mmCIF file of N, CA, C and O in Angstrom:
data_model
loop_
_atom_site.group_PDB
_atom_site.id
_atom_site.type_symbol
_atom_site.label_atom_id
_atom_site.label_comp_id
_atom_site.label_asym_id
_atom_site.label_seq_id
_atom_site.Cartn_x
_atom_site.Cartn_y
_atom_site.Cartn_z
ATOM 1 N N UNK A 152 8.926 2.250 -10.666
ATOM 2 C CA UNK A 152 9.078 2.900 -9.391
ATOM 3 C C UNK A 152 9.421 1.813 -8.373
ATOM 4 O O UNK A 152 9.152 0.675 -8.759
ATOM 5 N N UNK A 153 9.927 1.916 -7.225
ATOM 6 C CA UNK A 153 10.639 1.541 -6.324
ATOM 7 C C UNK A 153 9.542 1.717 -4.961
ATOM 8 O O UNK A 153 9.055 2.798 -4.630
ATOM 9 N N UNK A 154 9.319 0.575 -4.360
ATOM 10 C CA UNK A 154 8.782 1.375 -2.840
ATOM 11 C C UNK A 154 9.281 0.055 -1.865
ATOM 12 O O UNK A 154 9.602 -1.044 -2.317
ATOM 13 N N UNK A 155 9.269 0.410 -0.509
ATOM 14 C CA UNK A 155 9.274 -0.191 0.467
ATOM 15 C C UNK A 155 8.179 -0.697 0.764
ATOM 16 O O UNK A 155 7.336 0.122 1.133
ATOM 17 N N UNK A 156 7.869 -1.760 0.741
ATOM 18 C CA UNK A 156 6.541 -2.803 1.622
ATOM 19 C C UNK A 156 6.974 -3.800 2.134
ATOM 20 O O UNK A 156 7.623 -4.657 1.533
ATOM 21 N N UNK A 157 6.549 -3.833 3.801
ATOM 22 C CA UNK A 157 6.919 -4.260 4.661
ATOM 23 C C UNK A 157 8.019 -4.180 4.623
ATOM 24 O O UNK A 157 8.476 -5.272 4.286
ATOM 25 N N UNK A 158 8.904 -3.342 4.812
ATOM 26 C CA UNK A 158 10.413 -3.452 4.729
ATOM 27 C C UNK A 158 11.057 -4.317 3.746
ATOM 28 O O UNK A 158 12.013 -4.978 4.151
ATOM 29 N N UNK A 159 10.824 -4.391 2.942
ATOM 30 C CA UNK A 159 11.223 -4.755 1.738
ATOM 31 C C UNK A 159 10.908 -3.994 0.617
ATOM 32 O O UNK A 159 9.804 -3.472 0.459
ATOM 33 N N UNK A 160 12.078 -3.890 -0.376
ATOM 34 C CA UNK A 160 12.448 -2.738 -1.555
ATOM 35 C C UNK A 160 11.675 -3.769 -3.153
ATOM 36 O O UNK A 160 12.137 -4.654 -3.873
ATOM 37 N N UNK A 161 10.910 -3.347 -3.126
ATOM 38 C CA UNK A 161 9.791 -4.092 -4.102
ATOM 39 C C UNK A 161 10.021 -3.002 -5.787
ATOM 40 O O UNK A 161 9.608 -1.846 -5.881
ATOM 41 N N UNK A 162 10.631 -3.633 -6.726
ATOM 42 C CA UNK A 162 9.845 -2.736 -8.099
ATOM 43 C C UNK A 162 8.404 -2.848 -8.008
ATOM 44 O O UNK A 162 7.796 -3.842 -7.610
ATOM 45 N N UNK A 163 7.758 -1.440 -8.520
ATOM 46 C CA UNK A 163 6.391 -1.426 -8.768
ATOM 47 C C UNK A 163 6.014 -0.734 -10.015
ATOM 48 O O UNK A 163 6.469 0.309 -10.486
ATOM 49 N N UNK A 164 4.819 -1.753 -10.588
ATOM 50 C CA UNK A 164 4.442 -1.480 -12.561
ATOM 51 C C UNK A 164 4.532 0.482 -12.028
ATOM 52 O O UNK A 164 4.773 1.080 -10.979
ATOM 53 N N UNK A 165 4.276 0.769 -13.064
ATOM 54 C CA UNK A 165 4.387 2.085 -13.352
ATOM 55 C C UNK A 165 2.711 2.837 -13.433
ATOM 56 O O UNK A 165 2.220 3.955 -13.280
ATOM 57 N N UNK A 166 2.256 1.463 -13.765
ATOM 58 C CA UNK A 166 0.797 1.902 -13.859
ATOM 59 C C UNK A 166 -0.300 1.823 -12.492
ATOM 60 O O UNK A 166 -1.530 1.824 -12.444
ATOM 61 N N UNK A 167 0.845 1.751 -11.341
ATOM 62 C CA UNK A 167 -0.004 1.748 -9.735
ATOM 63 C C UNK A 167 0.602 3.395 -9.358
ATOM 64 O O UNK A 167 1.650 3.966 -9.055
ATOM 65 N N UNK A 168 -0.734 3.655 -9.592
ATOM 66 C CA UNK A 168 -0.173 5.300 -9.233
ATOM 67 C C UNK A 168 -0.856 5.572 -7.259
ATOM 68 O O UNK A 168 -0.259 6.333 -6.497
ATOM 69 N N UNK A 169 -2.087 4.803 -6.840
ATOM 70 C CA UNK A 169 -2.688 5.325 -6.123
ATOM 71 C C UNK A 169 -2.397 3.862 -4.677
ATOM 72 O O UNK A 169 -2.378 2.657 -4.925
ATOM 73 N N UNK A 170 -2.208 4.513 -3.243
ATOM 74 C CA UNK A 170 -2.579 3.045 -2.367
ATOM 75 C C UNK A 170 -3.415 1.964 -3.074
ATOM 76 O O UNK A 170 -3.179 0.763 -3.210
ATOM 77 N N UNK A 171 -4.344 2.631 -3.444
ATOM 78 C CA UNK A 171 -5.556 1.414 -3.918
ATOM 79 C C UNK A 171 -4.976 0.827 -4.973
ATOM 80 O O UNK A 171 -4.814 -0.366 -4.718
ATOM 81 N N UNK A 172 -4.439 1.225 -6.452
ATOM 82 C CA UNK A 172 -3.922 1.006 -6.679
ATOM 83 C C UNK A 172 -2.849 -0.257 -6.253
ATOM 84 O O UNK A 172 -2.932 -1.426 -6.630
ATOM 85 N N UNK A 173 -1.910 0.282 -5.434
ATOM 86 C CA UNK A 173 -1.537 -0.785 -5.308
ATOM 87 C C UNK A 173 -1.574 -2.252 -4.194
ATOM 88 O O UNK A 173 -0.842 -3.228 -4.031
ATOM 89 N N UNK A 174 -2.682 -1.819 -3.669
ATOM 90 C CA UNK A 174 -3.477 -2.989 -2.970
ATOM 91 C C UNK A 174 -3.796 -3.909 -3.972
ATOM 92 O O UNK A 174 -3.278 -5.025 -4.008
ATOM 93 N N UNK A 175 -5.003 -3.329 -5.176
ATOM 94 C CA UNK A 175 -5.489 -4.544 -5.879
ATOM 95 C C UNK A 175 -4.157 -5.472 -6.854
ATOM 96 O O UNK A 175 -4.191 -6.685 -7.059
ATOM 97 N N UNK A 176 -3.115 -4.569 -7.315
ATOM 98 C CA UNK A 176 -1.807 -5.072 -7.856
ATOM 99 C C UNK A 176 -1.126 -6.249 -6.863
ATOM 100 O O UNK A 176 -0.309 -7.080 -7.260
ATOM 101 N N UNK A 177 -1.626 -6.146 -5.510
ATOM 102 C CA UNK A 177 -0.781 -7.115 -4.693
ATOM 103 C C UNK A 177 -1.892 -8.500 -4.697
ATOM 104 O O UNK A 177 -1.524 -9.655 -4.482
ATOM 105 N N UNK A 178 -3.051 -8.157 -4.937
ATOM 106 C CA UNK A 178 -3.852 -9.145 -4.859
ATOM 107 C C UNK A 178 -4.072 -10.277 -3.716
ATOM 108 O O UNK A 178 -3.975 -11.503 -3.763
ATOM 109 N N UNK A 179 -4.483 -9.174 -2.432
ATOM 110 C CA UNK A 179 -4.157 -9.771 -1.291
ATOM 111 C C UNK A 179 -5.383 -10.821 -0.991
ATOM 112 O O UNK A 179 -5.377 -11.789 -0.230
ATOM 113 N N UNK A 180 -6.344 -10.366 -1.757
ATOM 114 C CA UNK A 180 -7.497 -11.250 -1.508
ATOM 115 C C UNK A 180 -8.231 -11.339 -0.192
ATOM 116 O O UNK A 180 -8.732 -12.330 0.338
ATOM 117 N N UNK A 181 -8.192 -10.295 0.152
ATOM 118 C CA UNK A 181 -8.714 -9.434 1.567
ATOM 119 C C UNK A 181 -9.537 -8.572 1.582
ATOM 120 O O UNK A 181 -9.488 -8.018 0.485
ATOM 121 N N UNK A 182 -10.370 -8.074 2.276
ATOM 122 C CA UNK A 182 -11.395 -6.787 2.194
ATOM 123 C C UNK A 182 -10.972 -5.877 3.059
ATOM 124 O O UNK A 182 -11.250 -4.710 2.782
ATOM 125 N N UNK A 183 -10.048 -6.201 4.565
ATOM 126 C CA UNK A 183 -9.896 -4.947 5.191
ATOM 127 C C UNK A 183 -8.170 -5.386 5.354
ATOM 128 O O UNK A 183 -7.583 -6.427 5.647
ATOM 129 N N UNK A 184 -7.632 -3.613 4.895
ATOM 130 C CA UNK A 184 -6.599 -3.689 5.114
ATOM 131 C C UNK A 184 -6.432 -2.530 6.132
ATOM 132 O O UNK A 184 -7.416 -1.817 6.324
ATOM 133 N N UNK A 185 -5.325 -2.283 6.777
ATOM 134 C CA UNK A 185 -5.003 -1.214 7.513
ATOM 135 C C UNK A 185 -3.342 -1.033 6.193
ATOM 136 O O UNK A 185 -2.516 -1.881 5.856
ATOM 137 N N UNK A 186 -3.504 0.591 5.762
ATOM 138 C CA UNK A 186 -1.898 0.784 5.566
ATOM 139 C C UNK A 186 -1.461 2.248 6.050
ATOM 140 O O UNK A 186 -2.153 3.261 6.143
ATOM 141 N N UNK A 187 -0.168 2.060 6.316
ATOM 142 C CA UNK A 187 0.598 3.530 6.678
ATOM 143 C C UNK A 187 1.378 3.569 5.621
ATOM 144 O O UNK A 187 2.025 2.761 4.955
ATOM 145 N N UNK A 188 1.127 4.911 5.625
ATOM 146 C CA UNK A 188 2.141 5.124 3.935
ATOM 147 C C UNK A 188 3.043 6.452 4.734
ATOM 148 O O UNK A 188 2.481 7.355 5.355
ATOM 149 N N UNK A 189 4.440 6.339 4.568
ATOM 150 C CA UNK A 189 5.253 6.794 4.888
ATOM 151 C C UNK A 189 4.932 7.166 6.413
ATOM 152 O O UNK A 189 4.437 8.290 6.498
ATOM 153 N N UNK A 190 5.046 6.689 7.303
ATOM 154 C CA UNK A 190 4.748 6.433 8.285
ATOM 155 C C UNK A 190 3.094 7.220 9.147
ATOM 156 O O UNK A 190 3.064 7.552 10.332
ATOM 157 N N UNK A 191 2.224 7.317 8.432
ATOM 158 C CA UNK A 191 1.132 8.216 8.475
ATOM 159 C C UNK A 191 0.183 6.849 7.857
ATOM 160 O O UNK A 191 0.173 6.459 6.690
ATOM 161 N N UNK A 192 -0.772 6.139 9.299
ATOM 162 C CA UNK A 192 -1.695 5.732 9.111
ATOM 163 C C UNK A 192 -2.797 6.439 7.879
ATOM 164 O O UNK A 192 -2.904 7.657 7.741
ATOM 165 N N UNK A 193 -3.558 5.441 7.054
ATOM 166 C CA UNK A 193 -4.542 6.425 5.858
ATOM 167 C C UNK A 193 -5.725 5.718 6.245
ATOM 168 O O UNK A 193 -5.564 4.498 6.254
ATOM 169 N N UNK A 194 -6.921 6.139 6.585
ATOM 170 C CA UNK A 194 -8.310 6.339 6.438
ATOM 171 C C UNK A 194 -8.697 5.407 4.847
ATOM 172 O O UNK A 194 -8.406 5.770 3.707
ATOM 173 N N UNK A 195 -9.123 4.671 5.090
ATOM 174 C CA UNK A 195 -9.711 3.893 3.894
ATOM 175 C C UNK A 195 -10.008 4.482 2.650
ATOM 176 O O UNK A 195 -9.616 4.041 1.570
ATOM 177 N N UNK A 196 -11.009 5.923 2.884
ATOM 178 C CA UNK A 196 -11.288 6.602 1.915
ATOM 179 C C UNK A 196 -10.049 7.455 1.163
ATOM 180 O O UNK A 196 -10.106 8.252 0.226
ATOM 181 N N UNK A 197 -8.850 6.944 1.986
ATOM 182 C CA UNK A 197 -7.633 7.783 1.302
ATOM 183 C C UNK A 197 -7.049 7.339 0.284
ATOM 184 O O UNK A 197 -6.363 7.924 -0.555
ATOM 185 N N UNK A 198 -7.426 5.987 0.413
ATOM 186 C CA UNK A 198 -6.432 5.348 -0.495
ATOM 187 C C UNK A 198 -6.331 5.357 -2.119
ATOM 188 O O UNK A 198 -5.296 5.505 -2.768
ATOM 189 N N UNK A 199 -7.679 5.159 -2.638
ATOM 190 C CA UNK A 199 -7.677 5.982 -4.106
ATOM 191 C C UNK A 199 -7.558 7.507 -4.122
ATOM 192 O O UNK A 199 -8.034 7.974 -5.158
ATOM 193 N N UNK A 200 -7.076 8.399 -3.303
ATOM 194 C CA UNK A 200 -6.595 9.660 -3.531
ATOM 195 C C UNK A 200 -5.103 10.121 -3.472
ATOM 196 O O UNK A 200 -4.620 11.191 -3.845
ATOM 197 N N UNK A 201 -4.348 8.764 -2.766
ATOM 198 C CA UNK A 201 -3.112 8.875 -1.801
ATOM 199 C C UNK A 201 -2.333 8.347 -3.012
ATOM 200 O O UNK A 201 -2.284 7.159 -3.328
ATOM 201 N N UNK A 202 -1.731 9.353 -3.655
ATOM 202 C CA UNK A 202 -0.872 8.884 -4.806
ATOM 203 C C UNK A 202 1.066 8.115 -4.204
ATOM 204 O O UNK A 202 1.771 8.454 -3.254
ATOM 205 N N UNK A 203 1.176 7.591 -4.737
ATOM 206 C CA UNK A 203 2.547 6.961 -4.662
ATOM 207 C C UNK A 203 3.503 7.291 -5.193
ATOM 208 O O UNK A 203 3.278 7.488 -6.387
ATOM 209 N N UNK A 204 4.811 7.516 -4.833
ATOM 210 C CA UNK A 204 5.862 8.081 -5.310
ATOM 211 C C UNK A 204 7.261 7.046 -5.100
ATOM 212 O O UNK A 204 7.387 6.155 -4.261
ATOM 213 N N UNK A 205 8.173 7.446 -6.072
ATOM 214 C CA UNK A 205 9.660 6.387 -5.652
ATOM 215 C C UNK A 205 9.983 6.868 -4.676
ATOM 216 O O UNK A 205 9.959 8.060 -4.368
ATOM 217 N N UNK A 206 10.464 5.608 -3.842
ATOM 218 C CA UNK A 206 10.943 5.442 -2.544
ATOM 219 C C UNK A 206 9.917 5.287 -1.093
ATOM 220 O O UNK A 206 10.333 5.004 0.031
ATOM 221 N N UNK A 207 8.584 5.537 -1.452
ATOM 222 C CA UNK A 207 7.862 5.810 -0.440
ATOM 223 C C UNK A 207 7.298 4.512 0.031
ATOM 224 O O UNK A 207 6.883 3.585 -0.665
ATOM 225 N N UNK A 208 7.349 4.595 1.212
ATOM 226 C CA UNK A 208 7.330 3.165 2.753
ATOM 227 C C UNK A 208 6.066 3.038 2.469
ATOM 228 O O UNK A 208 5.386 3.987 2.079
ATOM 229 N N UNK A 209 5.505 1.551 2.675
ATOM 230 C CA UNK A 209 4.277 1.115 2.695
ATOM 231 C C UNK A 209 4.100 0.064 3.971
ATOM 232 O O UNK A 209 5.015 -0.628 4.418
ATOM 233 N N UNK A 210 3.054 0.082 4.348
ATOM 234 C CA UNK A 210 3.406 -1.090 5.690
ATOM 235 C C UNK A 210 1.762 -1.547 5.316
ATOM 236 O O UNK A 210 0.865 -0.867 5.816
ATOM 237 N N UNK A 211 1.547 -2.251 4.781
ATOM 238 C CA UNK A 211 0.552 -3.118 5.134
ATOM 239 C C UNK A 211 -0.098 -4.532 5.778
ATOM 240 O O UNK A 211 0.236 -5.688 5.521
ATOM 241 N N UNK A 212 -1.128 -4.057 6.692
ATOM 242 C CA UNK A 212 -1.284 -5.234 7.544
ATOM 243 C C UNK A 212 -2.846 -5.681 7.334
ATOM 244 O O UNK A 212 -3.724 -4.820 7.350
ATOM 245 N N UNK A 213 -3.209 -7.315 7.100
ATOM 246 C CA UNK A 213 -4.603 -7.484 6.848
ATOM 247 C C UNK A 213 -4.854 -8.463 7.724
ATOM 248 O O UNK A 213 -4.039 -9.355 7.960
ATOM 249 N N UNK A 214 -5.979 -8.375 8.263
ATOM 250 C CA UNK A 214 -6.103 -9.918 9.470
ATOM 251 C C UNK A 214 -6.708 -11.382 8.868
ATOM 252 O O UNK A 214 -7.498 -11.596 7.949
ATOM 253 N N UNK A 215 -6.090 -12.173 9.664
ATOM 254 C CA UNK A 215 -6.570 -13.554 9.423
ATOM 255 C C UNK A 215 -7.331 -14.124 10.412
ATOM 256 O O UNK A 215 -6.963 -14.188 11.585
ATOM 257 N N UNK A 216 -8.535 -14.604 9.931
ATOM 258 C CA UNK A 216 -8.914 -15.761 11.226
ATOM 259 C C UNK A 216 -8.792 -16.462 10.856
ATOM 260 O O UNK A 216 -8.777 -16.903 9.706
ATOM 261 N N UNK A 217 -8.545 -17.070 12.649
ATOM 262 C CA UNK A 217 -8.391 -18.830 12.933
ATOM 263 C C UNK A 217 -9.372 -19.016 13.839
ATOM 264 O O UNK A 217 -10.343 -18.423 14.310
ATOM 265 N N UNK A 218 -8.597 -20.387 13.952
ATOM 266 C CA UNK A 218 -9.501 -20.980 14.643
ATOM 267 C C UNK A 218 -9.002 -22.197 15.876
ATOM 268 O O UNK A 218 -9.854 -22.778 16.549
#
């Protein structure tokens, strides 16, 4: 499957069916993410329910501190 993250056209395994899914596949090494999936902010608890499809936009953003 095919998706957009961050504006970029990414192949994705076949076996990331769910957001969560494909959070832990990116291995951001983060605990809080914010994502909009096809332009519709998701609620944390969405994300292992929020299945993924070809072509569908991902925008994920995770914070960093500095210092």
């Amino acid at each position: 499957m095919k998706l957009v993250i961050n504006g970029q056209h990414k192949p994705i395994d076949d076996s990331v069916i769910t957001v969560s899914d494909l959070i832990d596949s990116l291995e951001l090494g983060v605990k809080t993410v914010v994502v909009e999936w096809n332009d519709q902010i998701l609620t944390k608890d969405l994300h292992s329910t929020t299945k993924l499809a070809d072509g569908d936009k991902i925008e994920i953003v995770h914070f960093v501190g500095g210092g």
